[in-house]
């Protein structure tokens, strides 16, 4: 936000369970539409909006852009994770990775073994040994921040919007950023989007992996700024 705020009006809403946004209730299965509804208040009476989202935030950004397609002119997705699309198109290796991670989070979350879930999550997204490298304070914060992820898996595994709907309804000015050395599940999603929605713009970066927006902002932020500063193509 600090990088973009001097040039653009930036709003960064928190999803369920983060910041001052309430945690999700265990009595209802969470959907992408539930999360995207949090953005409704920010787009009211606004036009020419750009939505930026990373990972799960990228999946929510897609749904928010679908809900407000008349107001959203541009979408920037950094390794979005709508894993249900892999199941639809039988890309089994990446889907299996995602399903395994989901199962670890759900099963250990159910019994309160959050450190086990956190180790698997950290090592999957950040690389083997990432959890062991954290000090105790960092681990405690990581576990706390992970808990909303329990419900987010329902969103990205149970969504039913077909890829042809995303192709037809999301902005032509959609940019997808991805790492050359990211995990298989994300690489397969990127390949699927590229094959099914070739009119989007695809940008790859060499360093940082999936968590590059957090660990390598000096790479990601200039890419975002360049996209925001370019002239958008008119949708047909």
PDB file of C-alpha atoms in Angstrom:
ATOM      1  CA  UNK A   1       0.000   0.000   0.000  1.00  0.00           C
ATOM      2  CA  UNK A   2       2.802   2.427   0.839  1.00  0.00           C
ATOM      3  CA  UNK A   3       4.210   2.055  -2.667  1.00  0.00           C
ATOM      4  CA  UNK A   4       0.912   2.571  -4.499  1.00  0.00           C
ATOM      5  CA  UNK A   5      -0.824   5.097  -2.242  1.00  0.00           C
ATOM      6  CA  UNK A   6       1.057   8.186  -3.507  1.00  0.00           C
ATOM      7  CA  UNK A   7      -0.250   7.599  -7.048  1.00  0.00           C
ATOM      8  CA  UNK A   8      -3.535   5.749  -6.537  1.00  0.00           C
ATOM      9  CA  UNK A   9      -6.431   5.673  -4.107  1.00  0.00           C
ATOM     10  CA  UNK A  10      -5.904   2.370  -2.321  1.00  0.00           C
ATOM     11  CA  UNK A  11      -8.389   0.497  -0.123  1.00  0.00           C
ATOM     12  CA  UNK A  12      -7.287  -2.768   1.533  1.00  0.00           C
ATOM     13  CA  UNK A  13     -10.259  -4.553   3.150  1.00  0.00           C
ATOM     14  CA  UNK A  14      -9.615  -7.453   5.508  1.00  0.00           C
ATOM     15  CA  UNK A  15     -11.266 -10.784   4.781  1.00  0.00           C
ATOM     16  CA  UNK A  16     -13.011 -12.826   7.480  1.00  0.00           C
ATOM     17  CA  UNK A  17     -10.810 -13.483  10.492  1.00  0.00           C
ATOM     18  CA  UNK A  18      -8.178 -10.850   9.688  1.00  0.00           C
ATOM     19  CA  UNK A  19      -7.653  -7.414  11.182  1.00  0.00           C
ATOM     20  CA  UNK A  20     -10.894  -6.001  12.553  1.00  0.00           C
ATOM     21  CA  UNK A  21     -13.119  -8.226  10.406  1.00  0.00           C
ATOM     22  CA  UNK A  22     -14.944 -10.797  12.519  1.00  0.00           C
ATOM     23  CA  UNK A  23     -14.035 -14.463  12.342  1.00  0.00           C
ATOM     24  CA  UNK A  24     -16.248 -16.704  10.248  1.00  0.00           C
ATOM     25  CA  UNK A  25     -18.974 -18.628  12.084  1.00  0.00           C
ATOM     26  CA  UNK A  26     -18.504 -22.390  12.270  1.00  0.00           C
ATOM     27  CA  UNK A  27     -22.234 -22.874  11.642  1.00  0.00           C
ATOM     28  CA  UNK A  28     -22.089 -22.088   7.911  1.00  0.00           C
ATOM     29  CA  UNK A  29     -19.891 -23.191   5.037  1.00  0.00           C
ATOM     30  CA  UNK A  30     -17.972 -20.235   3.638  1.00  0.00           C
ATOM     31  CA  UNK A  31     -18.166 -19.342  -0.066  1.00  0.00           C
ATOM     32  CA  UNK A  32     -16.263 -16.988  -2.338  1.00  0.00           C
ATOM     33  CA  UNK A  33     -19.435 -14.910  -2.596  1.00  0.00           C
ATOM     34  CA  UNK A  34     -19.475 -14.490   1.187  1.00  0.00           C
ATOM     35  CA  UNK A  35     -15.944 -13.126   1.117  1.00  0.00           C
ATOM     36  CA  UNK A  36     -16.512 -10.993  -1.984  1.00  0.00           C
ATOM     37  CA  UNK A  37     -19.533  -9.373  -0.326  1.00  0.00           C
ATOM     38  CA  UNK A  38     -17.115  -7.688   2.092  1.00  0.00           C
ATOM     39  CA  UNK A  39     -15.950  -5.555  -0.819  1.00  0.00           C
ATOM     40  CA  UNK A  40     -19.442  -4.371  -1.805  1.00  0.00           C
ATOM     41  CA  UNK A  41     -19.320  -1.324   0.446  1.00  0.00           C
ATOM     42  CA  UNK A  42     -16.137  -0.077  -1.188  1.00  0.00           C
ATOM     43  CA  UNK A  43     -17.378  -0.191  -4.776  1.00  0.00           C
ATOM     44  CA  UNK A  44     -20.727   1.518  -4.205  1.00  0.00           C
ATOM     45  CA  UNK A  45     -20.966   4.563  -6.492  1.00  0.00           C
ATOM     46  CA  UNK A  46     -17.430   3.924  -7.770  1.00  0.00           C
ATOM     47  CA  UNK A  47     -16.404   3.215 -11.357  1.00  0.00           C
ATOM     48  CA  UNK A  48     -13.221   2.242 -13.187  1.00  0.00           C
ATOM     49  CA  UNK A  49     -12.125   0.098 -10.249  1.00  0.00           C
ATOM     50  CA  UNK A  50      -9.053  -2.123 -10.204  1.00  0.00           C
ATOM     51  CA  UNK A  51      -9.063  -5.090  -7.822  1.00  0.00           C
ATOM     52  CA  UNK A  52      -5.777  -6.719  -6.830  1.00  0.00           C
ATOM     53  CA  UNK A  53      -5.607 -10.054  -5.028  1.00  0.00           C
ATOM     54  CA  UNK A  54      -2.960 -12.600  -4.067  1.00  0.00           C
ATOM     55  CA  UNK A  55      -3.529 -16.329  -3.481  1.00  0.00           C
ATOM     56  CA  UNK A  56      -6.909 -16.726  -1.746  1.00  0.00           C
ATOM     57  CA  UNK A  57      -7.326 -12.973  -2.084  1.00  0.00           C
ATOM     58  CA  UNK A  58      -6.973 -13.500  -5.828  1.00  0.00           C
ATOM     59  CA  UNK A  59      -9.864 -15.958  -5.848  1.00  0.00           C
ATOM     60  CA  UNK A  60     -11.972 -13.504  -3.840  1.00  0.00           C
ATOM     61  CA  UNK A  61     -10.965 -10.735  -6.251  1.00  0.00           C
ATOM     62  CA  UNK A  62     -12.270 -12.809  -9.149  1.00  0.00           C
ATOM     63  CA  UNK A  63     -15.650 -13.211  -7.477  1.00  0.00           C
ATOM     64  CA  UNK A  64     -15.787  -9.543  -6.488  1.00  0.00           C
ATOM     65  CA  UNK A  65     -15.077  -8.541 -10.088  1.00  0.00           C
ATOM     66  CA  UNK A  66     -17.826 -10.887 -11.242  1.00  0.00           C
ATOM     67  CA  UNK A  67     -20.285  -9.340  -8.785  1.00  0.00           C
ATOM     68  CA  UNK A  68     -19.368  -5.816  -9.894  1.00  0.00           C
ATOM     69  CA  UNK A  69     -18.411  -6.404 -13.506  1.00  0.00           C
ATOM     70  CA  UNK A  70     -19.986  -3.109 -14.629  1.00  0.00           C
ATOM     71  CA  UNK A  71     -17.717  -1.156 -12.274  1.00  0.00           C
ATOM     72  CA  UNK A  72     -14.458  -3.115 -12.373  1.00  0.00           C
ATOM     73  CA  UNK A  73     -12.237  -2.189 -15.312  1.00  0.00           C
ATOM     74  CA  UNK A  74      -9.111  -4.115 -14.363  1.00  0.00           C
ATOM     75  CA  UNK A  75      -8.117  -7.156 -12.332  1.00  0.00           C
ATOM     76  CA  UNK A  76      -4.619  -8.044 -11.136  1.00  0.00           C
ATOM     77  CA  UNK A  77      -4.277 -11.594  -9.835  1.00  0.00           C
ATOM     78  CA  UNK A  78      -1.094 -12.830  -8.174  1.00  0.00           C
ATOM     79  CA  UNK A  79      -1.145 -16.634  -8.153  1.00  0.00           C
ATOM     80  CA  UNK A  80      -4.898 -16.984  -7.430  1.00  0.00           C
ATOM     81  CA  UNK A  81      -5.945 -20.365  -6.043  1.00  0.00           C
ATOM     82  CA  UNK A  82      -9.420 -21.471  -7.279  1.00  0.00           C
ATOM     83  CA  UNK A  83      -8.343 -25.097  -7.017  1.00  0.00           C
ATOM     84  CA  UNK A  84     -11.791 -26.483  -7.864  1.00  0.00           C
ATOM     85  CA  UNK A  85     -11.004 -25.668 -11.507  1.00  0.00           C
ATOM     86  CA  UNK A  86      -8.268 -28.304 -11.483  1.00  0.00           C
ATOM     87  CA  UNK A  87     -10.763 -30.977 -10.469  1.00  0.00           C
ATOM     88  CA  UNK A  88     -13.121 -29.920 -13.271  1.00  0.00           C
ATOM     89  CA  UNK A  89     -10.404 -30.292 -15.873  1.00  0.00           C
ATOM     90  CA  UNK A  90      -8.755 -33.420 -14.442  1.00  0.00           C
ATOM     91  CA  UNK A  91      -5.376 -31.816 -13.773  1.00  0.00           C
ATOM     92  CA  UNK A  92      -4.803 -34.331 -11.034  1.00  0.00           C
ATOM     93  CA  UNK A  93      -1.260 -33.706  -9.795  1.00  0.00           C
ATOM     94  CA  UNK A  94      -1.844 -30.123  -8.710  1.00  0.00           C
ATOM     95  CA  UNK A  95      -5.320 -30.871  -7.430  1.00  0.00           C
ATOM     96  CA  UNK A  96      -3.941 -33.710  -5.313  1.00  0.00           C
ATOM     97  CA  UNK A  97      -1.409 -31.332  -3.743  1.00  0.00           C
ATOM     98  CA  UNK A  98      -4.153 -28.837  -2.937  1.00  0.00           C
ATOM     99  CA  UNK A  99      -6.473 -31.525  -1.582  1.00  0.00           C
ATOM    100  CA  UNK A 100      -3.712 -32.898   0.644  1.00  0.00           C
ATOM    101  CA  UNK A 101      -3.049 -29.444   2.063  1.00  0.00           C
ATOM    102  CA  UNK A 102      -6.763 -28.894   2.602  1.00  0.00           C
ATOM    103  CA  UNK A 103      -7.053 -32.196   4.442  1.00  0.00           C
ATOM    104  CA  UNK A 104      -4.108 -31.394   6.724  1.00  0.00           C
ATOM    105  CA  UNK A 105      -5.597 -28.010   7.624  1.00  0.00           C
ATOM    106  CA  UNK A 106      -9.101 -29.367   8.175  1.00  0.00           C
ATOM    107  CA  UNK A 107      -8.178 -32.506  10.093  1.00  0.00           C
ATOM    108  CA  UNK A 108      -5.681 -30.832  12.407  1.00  0.00           C
ATOM    109  CA  UNK A 109      -7.873 -27.765  12.811  1.00  0.00           C
ATOM    110  CA  UNK A 110     -10.712 -30.002  13.970  1.00  0.00           C
ATOM    111  CA  UNK A 111      -8.614 -31.358  16.844  1.00  0.00           C
ATOM    112  CA  UNK A 112      -6.743 -28.156  17.619  1.00  0.00           C
ATOM    113  CA  UNK A 113      -3.364 -29.376  16.343  1.00  0.00           C
ATOM    114  CA  UNK A 114      -2.613 -26.092  14.634  1.00  0.00           C
ATOM    115  CA  UNK A 115       1.174 -26.384  14.838  1.00  0.00           C
ATOM    116  CA  UNK A 116       1.071 -29.530  12.698  1.00  0.00           C
ATOM    117  CA  UNK A 117      -1.154 -27.761  10.186  1.00  0.00           C
ATOM    118  CA  UNK A 118       1.076 -24.691  10.226  1.00  0.00           C
ATOM    119  CA  UNK A 119       4.252 -26.681   9.568  1.00  0.00           C
ATOM    120  CA  UNK A 120       2.719 -28.388   6.533  1.00  0.00           C
ATOM    121  CA  UNK A 121       1.292 -25.099   5.236  1.00  0.00           C
ATOM    122  CA  UNK A 122       4.543 -23.172   5.684  1.00  0.00           C
ATOM    123  CA  UNK A 123       6.696 -25.841   4.082  1.00  0.00           C
ATOM    124  CA  UNK A 124       4.314 -26.219   1.137  1.00  0.00           C
ATOM    125  CA  UNK A 125       4.135 -22.545   0.235  1.00  0.00           C
ATOM    126  CA  UNK A 126       7.531 -21.304   1.450  1.00  0.00           C
ATOM    127  CA  UNK A 127       9.699 -24.365   0.894  1.00  0.00           C
ATOM    128  CA  UNK A 128      10.809 -27.352   2.948  1.00  0.00           C
ATOM    129  CA  UNK A 129      12.291 -26.356   6.292  1.00  0.00           C
ATOM    130  CA  UNK A 130      10.519 -22.999   6.481  1.00  0.00           C
ATOM    131  CA  UNK A 131       8.721 -23.926   9.692  1.00  0.00           C
ATOM    132  CA  UNK A 132      11.885 -25.185  11.386  1.00  0.00           C
ATOM    133  CA  UNK A 133      13.626 -21.920  10.523  1.00  0.00           C
ATOM    134  CA  UNK A 134      11.059 -19.815  12.397  1.00  0.00           C
ATOM    135  CA  UNK A 135      11.647 -18.708  15.973  1.00  0.00           C
ATOM    136  CA  UNK A 136       8.966 -19.325  18.596  1.00  0.00           C
ATOM    137  CA  UNK A 137       7.381 -15.890  18.327  1.00  0.00           C
ATOM    138  CA  UNK A 138       7.119 -16.152  14.550  1.00  0.00           C
ATOM    139  CA  UNK A 139       5.547 -19.602  14.864  1.00  0.00           C
ATOM    140  CA  UNK A 140       2.950 -18.317  17.326  1.00  0.00           C
ATOM    141  CA  UNK A 141       1.976 -15.482  14.991  1.00  0.00           C
ATOM    142  CA  UNK A 142       1.913 -17.821  12.016  1.00  0.00           C
ATOM    143  CA  UNK A 143      -0.457 -20.249  13.747  1.00  0.00           C
ATOM    144  CA  UNK A 144      -2.784 -17.424  14.735  1.00  0.00           C
ATOM    145  CA  UNK A 145      -2.878 -16.047  11.190  1.00  0.00           C
ATOM    146  CA  UNK A 146      -3.511 -19.494   9.720  1.00  0.00           C
ATOM    147  CA  UNK A 147      -6.802 -20.254  11.480  1.00  0.00           C
ATOM    148  CA  UNK A 148      -9.104 -18.414   9.020  1.00  0.00           C
ATOM    149  CA  UNK A 149      -7.656 -20.661   6.306  1.00  0.00           C
ATOM    150  CA  UNK A 150      -9.759 -23.512   7.723  1.00  0.00           C
ATOM    151  CA  UNK A 151     -12.893 -22.013   6.156  1.00  0.00           C
ATOM    152  CA  UNK A 152     -11.205 -20.628   3.057  1.00  0.00           C
ATOM    153  CA  UNK A 153     -10.669 -24.138   1.749  1.00  0.00           C
ATOM    154  CA  UNK A 154     -14.428 -24.546   1.412  1.00  0.00           C
ATOM    155  CA  UNK A 155     -14.413 -21.543  -0.925  1.00  0.00           C
ATOM    156  CA  UNK A 156     -11.676 -22.687  -3.278  1.00  0.00           C
ATOM    157  CA  UNK A 157     -12.604 -26.380  -3.357  1.00  0.00           C
ATOM    158  CA  UNK A 158     -16.418 -26.149  -3.475  1.00  0.00           C
ATOM    159  CA  UNK A 159     -16.951 -23.224  -5.865  1.00  0.00           C
ATOM    160  CA  UNK A 160     -18.880 -24.140  -9.027  1.00  0.00           C
ATOM    161  CA  UNK A 161     -18.414 -21.152 -11.366  1.00  0.00           C
ATOM    162  CA  UNK A 162     -17.168 -22.659 -14.660  1.00  0.00           C
ATOM    163  CA  UNK A 163     -14.044 -21.278 -16.258  1.00  0.00           C
ATOM    164  CA  UNK A 164     -16.066 -20.169 -19.287  1.00  0.00           C
ATOM    165  CA  UNK A 165     -17.998 -17.835 -16.981  1.00  0.00           C
ATOM    166  CA  UNK A 166     -14.767 -16.281 -15.740  1.00  0.00           C
ATOM    167  CA  UNK A 167     -13.675 -15.901 -19.351  1.00  0.00           C
ATOM    168  CA  UNK A 168     -16.901 -14.221 -20.394  1.00  0.00           C
ATOM    169  CA  UNK A 169     -17.532 -11.976 -17.395  1.00  0.00           C
ATOM    170  CA  UNK A 170     -14.184 -10.894 -15.959  1.00  0.00           C
ATOM    171  CA  UNK A 171     -12.438  -7.862 -17.452  1.00  0.00           C
ATOM    172  CA  UNK A 172     -10.414  -8.322 -20.605  1.00  0.00           C
ATOM    173  CA  UNK A 173      -7.865  -6.250 -18.685  1.00  0.00           C
ATOM    174  CA  UNK A 174      -7.037  -9.081 -16.312  1.00  0.00           C
ATOM    175  CA  UNK A 175      -3.362  -9.646 -15.532  1.00  0.00           C
ATOM    176  CA  UNK A 176      -2.154 -12.862 -13.923  1.00  0.00           C
ATOM    177  CA  UNK A 177       1.251 -12.782 -12.208  1.00  0.00           C
ATOM    178  CA  UNK A 178       2.998 -16.031 -11.373  1.00  0.00           C
ATOM    179  CA  UNK A 179       6.391 -17.303 -10.290  1.00  0.00           C
ATOM    180  CA  UNK A 180       8.528 -19.537 -12.452  1.00  0.00           C
ATOM    181  CA  UNK A 181       9.356 -21.674  -9.406  1.00  0.00           C
ATOM    182  CA  UNK A 182       6.006 -21.851  -7.654  1.00  0.00           C
ATOM    183  CA  UNK A 183       4.209 -25.019  -6.538  1.00  0.00           C
ATOM    184  CA  UNK A 184       2.629 -27.482  -8.975  1.00  0.00           C
ATOM    185  CA  UNK A 185      -0.953 -26.609  -8.049  1.00  0.00           C
ATOM    186  CA  UNK A 186      -0.426 -22.968  -9.011  1.00  0.00           C
ATOM    187  CA  UNK A 187       1.540 -23.817 -12.154  1.00  0.00           C
ATOM    188  CA  UNK A 188      -1.330 -26.012 -13.317  1.00  0.00           C
ATOM    189  CA  UNK A 189      -3.862 -23.271 -12.638  1.00  0.00           C
ATOM    190  CA  UNK A 190      -1.736 -20.799 -14.575  1.00  0.00           C
ATOM    191  CA  UNK A 191      -1.514 -23.217 -17.500  1.00  0.00           C
ATOM    192  CA  UNK A 192      -5.268 -23.764 -17.386  1.00  0.00           C
ATOM    193  CA  UNK A 193      -6.027 -20.048 -17.400  1.00  0.00           C
ATOM    194  CA  UNK A 194      -3.560 -19.446 -20.202  1.00  0.00           C
ATOM    195  CA  UNK A 195      -5.082 -22.179 -22.371  1.00  0.00           C
ATOM    196  CA  UNK A 196      -8.721 -21.299 -21.693  1.00  0.00           C
ATOM    197  CA  UNK A 197      -8.475 -17.492 -21.388  1.00  0.00           C
ATOM    198  CA  UNK A 198      -5.681 -16.397 -23.741  1.00  0.00           C
ATOM    199  CA  UNK A 199      -6.927 -12.798 -23.860  1.00  0.00           C
ATOM    200  CA  UNK A 200      -5.702 -12.162 -20.317  1.00  0.00           C
ATOM    201  CA  UNK A 201      -2.199 -10.786 -19.822  1.00  0.00           C
ATOM    202  CA  UNK A 202       0.303 -13.169 -18.219  1.00  0.00           C
ATOM    203  CA  UNK A 203       3.413 -11.987 -16.384  1.00  0.00           C
ATOM    204  CA  UNK A 204       6.014 -14.225 -14.767  1.00  0.00           C
ATOM    205  CA  UNK A 205       8.679 -13.380 -12.229  1.00  0.00           C
ATOM    206  CA  UNK A 206      11.809 -15.347 -11.439  1.00  0.00           C
ATOM    207  CA  UNK A 207      12.243 -15.032  -7.672  1.00  0.00           C
ATOM    208  CA  UNK A 208      10.104 -15.333  -4.579  1.00  0.00           C
ATOM    209  CA  UNK A 209       7.715 -18.171  -5.295  1.00  0.00           C
ATOM    210  CA  UNK A 210       4.118 -18.004  -4.145  1.00  0.00           C
ATOM    211  CA  UNK A 211       4.801 -15.672  -1.244  1.00  0.00           C
ATOM    212  CA  UNK A 212       6.710 -13.105  -3.319  1.00  0.00           C
ATOM    213  CA  UNK A 213       4.250 -10.266  -2.537  1.00  0.00           C
ATOM    214  CA  UNK A 214       5.352 -10.616   1.098  1.00  0.00           C
ATOM    215  CA  UNK A 215       8.989 -11.639   0.696  1.00  0.00           C
ATOM    216  CA  UNK A 216       9.939  -9.889  -2.568  1.00  0.00           C
ATOM    217  CA  UNK A 217       7.836  -6.723  -2.788  1.00  0.00           C
ATOM    218  CA  UNK A 218      10.683  -5.061  -4.697  1.00  0.00           C
ATOM    219  CA  UNK A 219       9.818  -7.417  -7.569  1.00  0.00           C
ATOM    220  CA  UNK A 220       6.031  -7.518  -7.326  1.00  0.00           C
ATOM    221  CA  UNK A 221       5.229  -3.873  -6.585  1.00  0.00           C
ATOM    222  CA  UNK A 222       6.903  -2.469  -9.724  1.00  0.00           C
ATOM    223  CA  UNK A 223       5.022  -5.043 -11.825  1.00  0.00           C
ATOM    224  CA  UNK A 224       1.728  -3.944 -10.305  1.00  0.00           C
ATOM    225  CA  UNK A 225       2.559  -0.276 -10.726  1.00  0.00           C
ATOM    226  CA  UNK A 226       3.451  -0.789 -14.380  1.00  0.00           C
ATOM    227  CA  UNK A 227       0.127  -2.530 -15.030  1.00  0.00           C
ATOM    228  CA  UNK A 228      -1.822   0.175 -13.215  1.00  0.00           C
ATOM    229  CA  UNK A 229      -0.050   2.885 -15.178  1.00  0.00           C
ATOM    230  CA  UNK A 230      -0.770   1.308 -18.564  1.00  0.00           C
ATOM    231  CA  UNK A 231      -3.786   2.263 -20.662  1.00  0.00           C
ATOM    232  CA  UNK A 232      -6.500  -0.390 -20.290  1.00  0.00           C
ATOM    233  CA  UNK A 233      -7.916  -2.069 -23.365  1.00  0.00           C
ATOM    234  CA  UNK A 234     -11.573  -1.359 -24.053  1.00  0.00           C
ATOM    235  CA  UNK A 235     -13.768  -4.381 -23.426  1.00  0.00           C
ATOM    236  CA  UNK A 236     -15.868  -5.485 -26.362  1.00  0.00           C
TER     237      UNK A 236
END
